[in-house]
Amino acid sequence: AIVAAVEALLAGDSGTTTTAKPLLGKHVLVTAGPTHEPIDPVRYIANRSSGKQGFAIAAAAAAAGARVTLVAGPVGLADPEGVSVRRVETARDMLAAVEIALPADIAIFAAAVADWRPAHEAGSKLKKDGSGIVPPLHVTENPDILSTIAHRRDGRPGLVVGFAAETDDVLENARKKLGRKGADIIVANDVSPANNVMGGAANTVHLVTPEGIESWPQLPKDEVARRLVHWIAGRLPPTA
Amino acid sequence: AIVAAVEALLAGDSGTTTTAKPLLGKHVLVTAGPTHEPIDPVRYIANRSSGKQGFAIAAAAAAAGARVTLVAGPVGLADPEGVSVRRVETARDMLAAVEIALPADIAIFAAAVADWRPAHEAGSKLKKDGSGIVPPLHVTENPDILSTIAHRRDGRPGLVVGFAAETDDVLENARKKLGRKGADIIVANDVSPANNVMGGAANTVHLVTPEGIESWPQLPKDEVARRLVHWIAGRLPPTA
């Protein structure tokens, strides 16, 4: 911590040091990881997500002085120090855990929530019938957690931050998402397999707000988290 | 190792000590973990599997003196010491890696291979169209790795061991599987959620062979692996 403080003094950038506590007294809600949507007791549909970026954000928010609630889908990551963690499996579980965790000053929805789930969950393992013919899997839309929370009339967090994981037209899709979902900020990243973002240690993000787009260079996910938390803290409405 | 050897001497059970090398000079092929079957670049269908039991078997086979090839689906486990590991994602990748790894004296198929995969993998992330209507997901059967290898005319491993993860009629389904798949041994376990086998540290297995069924008590997965490897070694055909 001393080394970090000295480095920060030398860099003249006290806003991003680990000793600055811009979120003291704030409650920050973070979601992370994928959701698993059961087909039957052994099979599921999922989104790729290691949870690393969301866990790093929760840790960075705690380091910035916030009280942090992390709602995490199934990932193999340990609870970040000083963070209250709720583990969930499905999108519906995640929405319920998020609603229970409110009110919050800032909500950062970094989870890769499955858009769809099987329309019917089988109670027993589905068996092949030997015919080689497989009936189509009927799917239904999951609740949209970001949009649901961003459009709340009562108890909307002061700042609602969404993530957009895209493979095509990244900025254009993020801009559309900002308006459609009612978010204040969309953190967009290109998760095309060639970029190795999913499961990897680095990320290249673009911060999309009604005022414009700020693009950051490729950075370690921990560093993205630290910068993002301080950047978001600087945008907190004075009344929050 | 000295303690284990002394304990084994006291127990009079040299066949299950860590110092016995019944598989010296043998090549053992093990599969482990789930497979992930892509829907699009960010979504997939999967089976629940931590890979712990298969990784433990690979480690136990290496400890028993074997040269071990482990073909592993996507799991968050480190390579076991002294084991040659191939990491794959889909059932088709896994079958290809298994065929490349042959010949083997023993093949132990502990992976939870997805029976089905999406019939068409989208090259870009599928988007919600805003209609709320979701088209059904068309799925097709994956290759059956156990059956394919067990039914090989050339280069069939001397012993082919399959796993049956069932939630209902565990032993009856395992018995049927033994004949249908052409395996020499089926290791059956009840993966009903109440048993907490998937992702847990313990397992209760039943060894199904043409001669009958042997049921073991609940044991740590490492201990299941050690016993299983020595039990299988004792059933190797003399010509293998």
JSON list of C-alpha atoms in Angstrom, two decimals, chain A residues 37-220:
[
{"chain": "A", "resi": 37, "resn": "GLU", "atom": "CA", "xyz": [-30.40, -22.69, -17.27]},
{"chain": "A", "resi": 38, "resn": "PRO", "atom": "CA", "xyz": [-31.33, -26.33, -16.60]},
{"chain": "A", "resi": 39, "resn": "ILE", "atom": "CA", "xyz": [-32.59, -28.60, -19.38]},
{"chain": "A", "resi": 40, "resn": "ASP", "atom": "CA", "xyz": [-32.75, -31.54, -16.96]},
{"chain": "A", "resi": 41, "resn": "PRO", "atom": "CA", "xyz": [-30.82, -32.53, -13.79]},
{"chain": "A", "resi": 42, "resn": "VAL", "atom": "CA", "xyz": [-27.54, -32.98, -15.71]},
{"chain": "A", "resi": 43, "resn": "ARG", "atom": "CA", "xyz": [-27.78, -30.65, -18.72]},
{"chain": "A", "resi": 44, "resn": "TYR", "atom": "CA", "xyz": [-27.99, -26.89, -19.06]},
{"chain": "A", "resi": 45, "resn": "ILE", "atom": "CA", "xyz": [-27.65, -23.93, -21.40]},
{"chain": "A", "resi": 46, "resn": "ALA", "atom": "CA", "xyz": [-25.05, -21.35, -20.42]},
{"chain": "A", "resi": 47, "resn": "ASN", "atom": "CA", "xyz": [-23.16, -18.29, -21.52]},
{"chain": "A", "resi": 48, "resn": "ARG", "atom": "CA", "xyz": [-19.38, -18.35, -21.52]},
{"chain": "A", "resi": 49, "resn": "SER", "atom": "CA", "xyz": [-18.13, -16.28, -18.61]},
{"chain": "A", "resi": 50, "resn": "SER", "atom": "CA", "xyz": [-15.33, -16.87, -16.13]},
{"chain": "A", "resi": 51, "resn": "GLY", "atom": "CA", "xyz": [-16.67, -14.19, -13.78]},
{"chain": "A", "resi": 52, "resn": "LYS", "atom": "CA", "xyz": [-13.16, -12.70, -13.50]},
{"chain": "A", "resi": 53, "resn": "GLN", "atom": "CA", "xyz": [-14.12, -9.17, -14.63]},
{"chain": "A", "resi": 54, "resn": "GLY", "atom": "CA", "xyz": [-17.12, -8.95, -12.31]},
{"chain": "A", "resi": 55, "resn": "PHE", "atom": "CA", "xyz": [-15.25, -10.36, -9.31]},
{"chain": "A", "resi": 56, "resn": "ALA", "atom": "CA", "xyz": [-12.43, -7.88, -9.97]},
{"chain": "A", "resi": 57, "resn": "ILE", "atom": "CA", "xyz": [-14.95, -5.03, -10.04]},
{"chain": "A", "resi": 58, "resn": "ALA", "atom": "CA", "xyz": [-16.47, -6.16, -6.72]},
{"chain": "A", "resi": 59, "resn": "ALA", "atom": "CA", "xyz": [-13.00, -6.32, -5.16]},
{"chain": "A", "resi": 60, "resn": "ALA", "atom": "CA", "xyz": [-12.09, -2.89, -6.56]},
{"chain": "A", "resi": 61, "resn": "ALA", "atom": "CA", "xyz": [-15.32, -1.35, -5.26]},
{"chain": "A", "resi": 62, "resn": "ALA", "atom": "CA", "xyz": [-14.60, -2.77, -1.79]},
{"chain": "A", "resi": 63, "resn": "ALA", "atom": "CA", "xyz": [-11.05, -1.37, -1.98]},
{"chain": "A", "resi": 64, "resn": "ALA", "atom": "CA", "xyz": [-12.60, 1.99, -2.88]},
{"chain": "A", "resi": 65, "resn": "GLY", "atom": "CA", "xyz": [-14.50, 1.97, 0.42]},
{"chain": "A", "resi": 66, "resn": "ALA", "atom": "CA", "xyz": [-17.90, 0.69, -0.69]},
{"chain": "A", "resi": 67, "resn": "ARG", "atom": "CA", "xyz": [-20.07, -1.88, 1.00]},
{"chain": "A", "resi": 68, "resn": "VAL", "atom": "CA", "xyz": [-20.33, -4.43, -1.81]},
{"chain": "A", "resi": 69, "resn": "THR", "atom": "CA", "xyz": [-22.88, -7.13, -2.58]},
{"chain": "A", "resi": 70, "resn": "LEU", "atom": "CA", "xyz": [-21.78, -9.52, -5.33]},
{"chain": "A", "resi": 71, "resn": "VAL", "atom": "CA", "xyz": [-24.44, -11.75, -6.91]},
{"chain": "A", "resi": 72, "resn": "ALA", "atom": "CA", "xyz": [-22.47, -14.46, -8.72]},
{"chain": "A", "resi": 73, "resn": "GLY", "atom": "CA", "xyz": [-23.49, -17.21, -11.10]},
{"chain": "A", "resi": 74, "resn": "PRO", "atom": "CA", "xyz": [-21.69, -20.57, -11.11]},
{"chain": "A", "resi": 75, "resn": "VAL", "atom": "CA", "xyz": [-17.94, -19.84, -11.31]},
{"chain": "A", "resi": 76, "resn": "GLY", "atom": "CA", "xyz": [-14.87, -21.33, -9.70]},
{"chain": "A", "resi": 77, "resn": "LEU", "atom": "CA", "xyz": [-13.72, -18.14, -7.99]},
{"chain": "A", "resi": 78, "resn": "ALA", "atom": "CA", "xyz": [-13.29, -17.48, -4.28]},
{"chain": "A", "resi": 79, "resn": "ASP", "atom": "CA", "xyz": [-15.25, -14.73, -2.52]},
{"chain": "A", "resi": 80, "resn": "PRO", "atom": "CA", "xyz": [-13.35, -11.42, -2.80]},
{"chain": "A", "resi": 81, "resn": "GLU", "atom": "CA", "xyz": [-12.21, -10.15, 0.59]},
{"chain": "A", "resi": 82, "resn": "GLY", "atom": "CA", "xyz": [-14.69, -7.88, 2.33]},
{"chain": "A", "resi": 83, "resn": "VAL", "atom": "CA", "xyz": [-17.45, -8.55, -0.21]},
{"chain": "A", "resi": 84, "resn": "SER", "atom": "CA", "xyz": [-20.82, -10.08, 0.63]},
{"chain": "A", "resi": 85, "resn": "VAL", "atom": "CA", "xyz": [-21.39, -12.82, -1.98]},
{"chain": "A", "resi": 86, "resn": "ARG", "atom": "CA", "xyz": [-24.67, -14.48, -2.99]},
{"chain": "A", "resi": 87, "resn": "ARG", "atom": "CA", "xyz": [-24.25, -17.53, -5.26]},
{"chain": "A", "resi": 88, "resn": "VAL", "atom": "CA", "xyz": [-27.05, -18.24, -7.74]},
{"chain": "A", "resi": 89, "resn": "GLU", "atom": "CA", "xyz": [-27.56, -20.49, -10.75]},
{"chain": "A", "resi": 90, "resn": "THR", "atom": "CA", "xyz": [-30.31, -19.19, -13.05]},
{"chain": "A", "resi": 91, "resn": "ALA", "atom": "CA", "xyz": [-31.26, -15.76, -14.39]},
{"chain": "A", "resi": 92, "resn": "ARG", "atom": "CA", "xyz": [-34.44, -15.85, -12.35]},
{"chain": "A", "resi": 93, "resn": "ASP", "atom": "CA", "xyz": [-32.44, -16.60, -9.17]},
{"chain": "A", "resi": 94, "resn": "MET", "atom": "CA", "xyz": [-30.06, -13.78, -10.05]},
{"chain": "A", "resi": 95, "resn": "LEU", "atom": "CA", "xyz": [-32.85, -11.22, -10.51]},
{"chain": "A", "resi": 96, "resn": "ALA", "atom": "CA", "xyz": [-34.39, -12.26, -7.20]},
{"chain": "A", "resi": 97, "resn": "ALA", "atom": "CA", "xyz": [-31.04, -11.93, -5.39]},
{"chain": "A", "resi": 98, "resn": "VAL", "atom": "CA", "xyz": [-30.48, -8.51, -7.00]},
{"chain": "A", "resi": 99, "resn": "GLU", "atom": "CA", "xyz": [-33.89, -7.25, -5.91]},
{"chain": "A", "resi": 100, "resn": "ILE", "atom": "CA", "xyz": [-33.29, -8.46, -2.36]},
{"chain": "A", "resi": 101, "resn": "ALA", "atom": "CA", "xyz": [-29.93, -6.67, -2.31]},
{"chain": "A", "resi": 102, "resn": "LEU", "atom": "CA", "xyz": [-31.46, -3.27, -3.19]},
{"chain": "A", "resi": 103, "resn": "PRO", "atom": "CA", "xyz": [-31.31, -0.38, -2.39]},
{"chain": "A", "resi": 104, "resn": "ALA", "atom": "CA", "xyz": [-27.89, 0.37, -3.86]},
{"chain": "A", "resi": 105, "resn": "ASP", "atom": "CA", "xyz": [-26.12, 3.57, -4.86]},
{"chain": "A", "resi": 106, "resn": "ILE", "atom": "CA", "xyz": [-24.51, 1.89, -7.85]},
{"chain": "A", "resi": 107, "resn": "ALA", "atom": "CA", "xyz": [-25.46, -1.33, -9.66]},
{"chain": "A", "resi": 108, "resn": "ILE", "atom": "CA", "xyz": [-22.93, -2.85, -12.05]},
{"chain": "A", "resi": 109, "resn": "PHE", "atom": "CA", "xyz": [-24.37, -5.72, -14.08]},
{"chain": "A", "resi": 110, "resn": "ALA", "atom": "CA", "xyz": [-21.29, -7.57, -15.32]},
{"chain": "A", "resi": 111, "resn": "ALA", "atom": "CA", "xyz": [-22.87, -11.03, -15.41]},
{"chain": "A", "resi": 112, "resn": "ALA", "atom": "CA", "xyz": [-23.34, -12.81, -18.75]},
{"chain": "A", "resi": 113, "resn": "VAL", "atom": "CA", "xyz": [-26.97, -13.69, -18.12]},
{"chain": "A", "resi": 114, "resn": "ALA", "atom": "CA", "xyz": [-28.45, -16.31, -20.46]},
{"chain": "A", "resi": 115, "resn": "ASP", "atom": "CA", "xyz": [-31.07, -14.60, -22.64]},
{"chain": "A", "resi": 116, "resn": "TRP", "atom": "CA", "xyz": [-33.02, -17.83, -22.95]},
{"chain": "A", "resi": 117, "resn": "ARG", "atom": "CA", "xyz": [-33.86, -20.85, -20.85]},
{"chain": "A", "resi": 118, "resn": "PRO", "atom": "CA", "xyz": [-35.49, -24.17, -21.74]},
{"chain": "A", "resi": 119, "resn": "ALA", "atom": "CA", "xyz": [-39.26, -23.67, -21.66]},
{"chain": "A", "resi": 120, "resn": "HIS", "atom": "CA", "xyz": [-39.66, -26.85, -19.58]},
{"chain": "A", "resi": 121, "resn": "GLU", "atom": "CA", "xyz": [-37.12, -28.27, -17.13]},
{"chain": "A", "resi": 122, "resn": "ALA", "atom": "CA", "xyz": [-37.26, -32.08, -17.04]},
{"chain": "A", "resi": 123, "resn": "GLY", "atom": "CA", "xyz": [-37.23, -33.59, -13.54]},
{"chain": "A", "resi": 124, "resn": "SER", "atom": "CA", "xyz": [-35.28, -36.65, -14.70]},
{"chain": "A", "resi": 125, "resn": "LYS", "atom": "CA", "xyz": [-32.35, -37.05, -17.07]},
{"chain": "A", "resi": 126, "resn": "LEU", "atom": "CA", "xyz": [-33.64, -37.11, -20.64]},
{"chain": "A", "resi": 127, "resn": "LYS", "atom": "CA", "xyz": [-32.69, -40.32, -22.44]},
{"chain": "A", "resi": 128, "resn": "LYS", "atom": "CA", "xyz": [-31.92, -40.97, -26.07]},
{"chain": "A", "resi": 129, "resn": "ASP", "atom": "CA", "xyz": [-34.72, -43.13, -27.42]},
{"chain": "A", "resi": 130, "resn": "GLY", "atom": "CA", "xyz": [-32.51, -44.93, -29.93]},
{"chain": "A", "resi": 131, "resn": "SER", "atom": "CA", "xyz": [-34.30, -43.43, -32.92]},
{"chain": "A", "resi": 132, "resn": "GLY", "atom": "CA", "xyz": [-31.54, -40.93, -33.61]},
{"chain": "A", "resi": 133, "resn": "ILE", "atom": "CA", "xyz": [-34.26, -38.28, -33.84]},
{"chain": "A", "resi": 134, "resn": "VAL", "atom": "CA", "xyz": [-33.97, -35.50, -31.30]},
{"chain": "A", "resi": 135, "resn": "PRO", "atom": "CA", "xyz": [-36.96, -33.24, -30.62]},
{"chain": "A", "resi": 136, "resn": "PRO", "atom": "CA", "xyz": [-36.15, -29.51, -30.79]},
{"chain": "A", "resi": 137, "resn": "LEU", "atom": "CA", "xyz": [-35.48, -27.77, -27.52]},
{"chain": "A", "resi": 138, "resn": "HIS", "atom": "CA", "xyz": [-38.12, -25.13, -26.82]},
{"chain": "A", "resi": 139, "resn": "VAL", "atom": "CA", "xyz": [-36.68, -22.06, -25.18]},
{"chain": "A", "resi": 140, "resn": "THR", "atom": "CA", "xyz": [-38.21, -18.98, -23.64]},
{"chain": "A", "resi": 141, "resn": "GLU", "atom": "CA", "xyz": [-36.84, -15.53, -22.81]},
{"chain": "A", "resi": 142, "resn": "ASN", "atom": "CA", "xyz": [-35.31, -14.94, -19.41]},
{"chain": "A", "resi": 143, "resn": "PRO", "atom": "CA", "xyz": [-36.05, -11.78, -17.42]},
{"chain": "A", "resi": 144, "resn": "ASP", "atom": "CA", "xyz": [-33.79, -8.90, -18.43]},
{"chain": "A", "resi": 145, "resn": "ILE", "atom": "CA", "xyz": [-32.10, -7.98, -15.17]},
{"chain": "A", "resi": 146, "resn": "LEU", "atom": "CA", "xyz": [-30.41, -4.79, -16.40]},
{"chain": "A", "resi": 147, "resn": "SER", "atom": "CA", "xyz": [-33.56, -3.42, -18.00]},
{"chain": "A", "resi": 148, "resn": "THR", "atom": "CA", "xyz": [-35.77, -4.45, -15.07]},
{"chain": "A", "resi": 149, "resn": "ILE", "atom": "CA", "xyz": [-33.62, -2.64, -12.51]},
{"chain": "A", "resi": 150, "resn": "ALA", "atom": "CA", "xyz": [-32.83, 0.37, -14.73]},
{"chain": "A", "resi": 151, "resn": "HIS", "atom": "CA", "xyz": [-36.56, 0.93, -15.36]},
{"chain": "A", "resi": 152, "resn": "ARG", "atom": "CA", "xyz": [-37.65, 0.71, -11.72]},
{"chain": "A", "resi": 153, "resn": "ARG", "atom": "CA", "xyz": [-39.64, 3.70, -10.55]},
{"chain": "A", "resi": 154, "resn": "ASP", "atom": "CA", "xyz": [-38.95, 3.08, -6.88]},
{"chain": "A", "resi": 155, "resn": "GLY", "atom": "CA", "xyz": [-35.52, 2.22, -5.63]},
{"chain": "A", "resi": 156, "resn": "ARG", "atom": "CA", "xyz": [-33.64, 2.59, -8.88]},
{"chain": "A", "resi": 157, "resn": "PRO", "atom": "CA", "xyz": [-29.90, 2.72, -8.05]},
{"chain": "A", "resi": 158, "resn": "GLY", "atom": "CA", "xyz": [-28.36, 6.15, -8.57]},
{"chain": "A", "resi": 159, "resn": "LEU", "atom": "CA", "xyz": [-26.15, 4.77, -11.31]},
{"chain": "A", "resi": 160, "resn": "VAL", "atom": "CA", "xyz": [-26.97, 1.70, -13.37]},
{"chain": "A", "resi": 161, "resn": "VAL", "atom": "CA", "xyz": [-24.08, 0.21, -15.34]},
{"chain": "A", "resi": 162, "resn": "GLY", "atom": "CA", "xyz": [-24.60, -2.54, -17.90]},
{"chain": "A", "resi": 163, "resn": "PHE", "atom": "CA", "xyz": [-22.14, -4.68, -19.84]},
{"chain": "A", "resi": 164, "resn": "ALA", "atom": "CA", "xyz": [-22.42, -5.50, -23.53]},
{"chain": "A", "resi": 165, "resn": "ALA", "atom": "CA", "xyz": [-20.51, -8.53, -24.74]},
{"chain": "A", "resi": 166, "resn": "GLU", "atom": "CA", "xyz": [-20.68, -8.39, -28.49]},
{"chain": "A", "resi": 167, "resn": "THR", "atom": "CA", "xyz": [-19.01, -10.07, -31.44]},
{"chain": "A", "resi": 168, "resn": "ASP", "atom": "CA", "xyz": [-20.20, -7.66, -34.17]},
{"chain": "A", "resi": 169, "resn": "ASP", "atom": "CA", "xyz": [-20.87, -3.90, -34.40]},
{"chain": "A", "resi": 170, "resn": "VAL", "atom": "CA", "xyz": [-19.72, -3.61, -30.80]},
{"chain": "A", "resi": 171, "resn": "LEU", "atom": "CA", "xyz": [-20.14, 0.15, -30.34]},
{"chain": "A", "resi": 172, "resn": "GLU", "atom": "CA", "xyz": [-23.34, 0.40, -32.35]},
{"chain": "A", "resi": 173, "resn": "ASN", "atom": "CA", "xyz": [-24.94, -2.44, -30.37]},
{"chain": "A", "resi": 174, "resn": "ALA", "atom": "CA", "xyz": [-23.74, -0.89, -27.09]},
{"chain": "A", "resi": 175, "resn": "ARG", "atom": "CA", "xyz": [-25.23, 2.49, -28.00]},
{"chain": "A", "resi": 176, "resn": "LYS", "atom": "CA", "xyz": [-28.59, 0.90, -28.80]},
{"chain": "A", "resi": 177, "resn": "LYS", "atom": "CA", "xyz": [-28.44, -1.09, -25.58]},
{"chain": "A", "resi": 178, "resn": "LEU", "atom": "CA", "xyz": [-27.86, 2.06, -23.51]},
{"chain": "A", "resi": 179, "resn": "GLY", "atom": "CA", "xyz": [-31.17, 3.54, -24.61]},
{"chain": "A", "resi": 180, "resn": "ARG", "atom": "CA", "xyz": [-33.22, 0.36, -24.79]},
{"chain": "A", "resi": 181, "resn": "LYS", "atom": "CA", "xyz": [-32.20, -0.89, -21.34]},
{"chain": "A", "resi": 182, "resn": "GLY", "atom": "CA", "xyz": [-32.38, 2.46, -19.60]},
{"chain": "A", "resi": 183, "resn": "ALA", "atom": "CA", "xyz": [-28.80, 2.20, -18.31]},
{"chain": "A", "resi": 184, "resn": "ASP", "atom": "CA", "xyz": [-26.59, 5.19, -17.47]},
{"chain": "A", "resi": 185, "resn": "ILE", "atom": "CA", "xyz": [-23.39, 3.54, -18.72]},
{"chain": "A", "resi": 186, "resn": "ILE", "atom": "CA", "xyz": [-22.73, 0.55, -20.95]},
{"chain": "A", "resi": 187, "resn": "VAL", "atom": "CA", "xyz": [-19.32, -1.07, -20.73]},
{"chain": "A", "resi": 188, "resn": "ALA", "atom": "CA", "xyz": [-18.84, -2.67, -24.14]},
{"chain": "A", "resi": 189, "resn": "ASN", "atom": "CA", "xyz": [-16.29, -5.29, -25.03]},
{"chain": "A", "resi": 190, "resn": "ASP", "atom": "CA", "xyz": [-15.63, -7.40, -28.08]},
{"chain": "A", "resi": 191, "resn": "VAL", "atom": "CA", "xyz": [-15.76, -11.05, -27.01]},
{"chain": "A", "resi": 192, "resn": "SER", "atom": "CA", "xyz": [-15.02, -12.54, -30.43]},
{"chain": "A", "resi": 193, "resn": "PRO", "atom": "CA", "xyz": [-13.06, -15.74, -29.77]},
{"chain": "A", "resi": 194, "resn": "ALA", "atom": "CA", "xyz": [-9.94, -14.25, -31.40]},
{"chain": "A", "resi": 195, "resn": "ASN", "atom": "CA", "xyz": [-9.76, -11.64, -28.61]},
{"chain": "A", "resi": 196, "resn": "ASN", "atom": "CA", "xyz": [-9.58, -14.29, -25.86]},
{"chain": "A", "resi": 197, "resn": "VAL", "atom": "CA", "xyz": [-11.52, -12.05, -23.47]},
{"chain": "A", "resi": 198, "resn": "MET", "atom": "CA", "xyz": [-13.74, -14.86, -22.15]},
{"chain": "A", "resi": 199, "resn": "GLY", "atom": "CA", "xyz": [-11.69, -16.71, -19.56]},
{"chain": "A", "resi": 200, "resn": "GLY", "atom": "CA", "xyz": [-8.64, -14.55, -20.32]},
{"chain": "A", "resi": 201, "resn": "ALA", "atom": "CA", "xyz": [-6.89, -12.11, -18.00]},
{"chain": "A", "resi": 202, "resn": "ALA", "atom": "CA", "xyz": [-7.16, -8.97, -20.15]},
{"chain": "A", "resi": 203, "resn": "ASN", "atom": "CA", "xyz": [-9.99, -6.89, -21.53]},
{"chain": "A", "resi": 204, "resn": "THR", "atom": "CA", "xyz": [-10.46, -3.96, -23.90]},
{"chain": "A", "resi": 205, "resn": "VAL", "atom": "CA", "xyz": [-13.48, -1.87, -22.97]},
{"chain": "A", "resi": 206, "resn": "HIS", "atom": "CA", "xyz": [-15.42, 1.08, -24.33]},
{"chain": "A", "resi": 207, "resn": "LEU", "atom": "CA", "xyz": [-17.49, 3.23, -21.96]},
{"chain": "A", "resi": 208, "resn": "VAL", "atom": "CA", "xyz": [-20.70, 4.26, -23.66]},
{"chain": "A", "resi": 209, "resn": "THR", "atom": "CA", "xyz": [-22.79, 7.06, -22.08]},
{"chain": "A", "resi": 210, "resn": "PRO", "atom": "CA", "xyz": [-25.36, 9.48, -23.47]},
{"chain": "A", "resi": 211, "resn": "GLU", "atom": "CA", "xyz": [-22.47, 11.98, -23.82]},
{"chain": "A", "resi": 212, "resn": "GLY", "atom": "CA", "xyz": [-20.28, 9.77, -25.96]},
{"chain": "A", "resi": 213, "resn": "ILE", "atom": "CA", "xyz": [-17.81, 6.93, -26.00]},
{"chain": "A", "resi": 214, "resn": "GLU", "atom": "CA", "xyz": [-14.52, 6.60, -24.16]},
{"chain": "A", "resi": 215, "resn": "SER", "atom": "CA", "xyz": [-12.25, 3.76, -25.29]},
{"chain": "A", "resi": 216, "resn": "TRP", "atom": "CA", "xyz": [-9.54, 2.33, -23.06]},
{"chain": "A", "resi": 217, "resn": "PRO", "atom": "CA", "xyz": [-6.51, 0.34, -24.19]},
{"chain": "A", "resi": 218, "resn": "GLN", "atom": "CA", "xyz": [-6.23, -3.39, -23.48]},
{"chain": "A", "resi": 219, "resn": "LEU", "atom": "CA", "xyz": [-5.61, -3.77, -19.76]},
{"chain": "A", "resi": 220, "resn": "PRO", "atom": "CA", "xyz": [-5.52, -6.57, -17.18]}
]
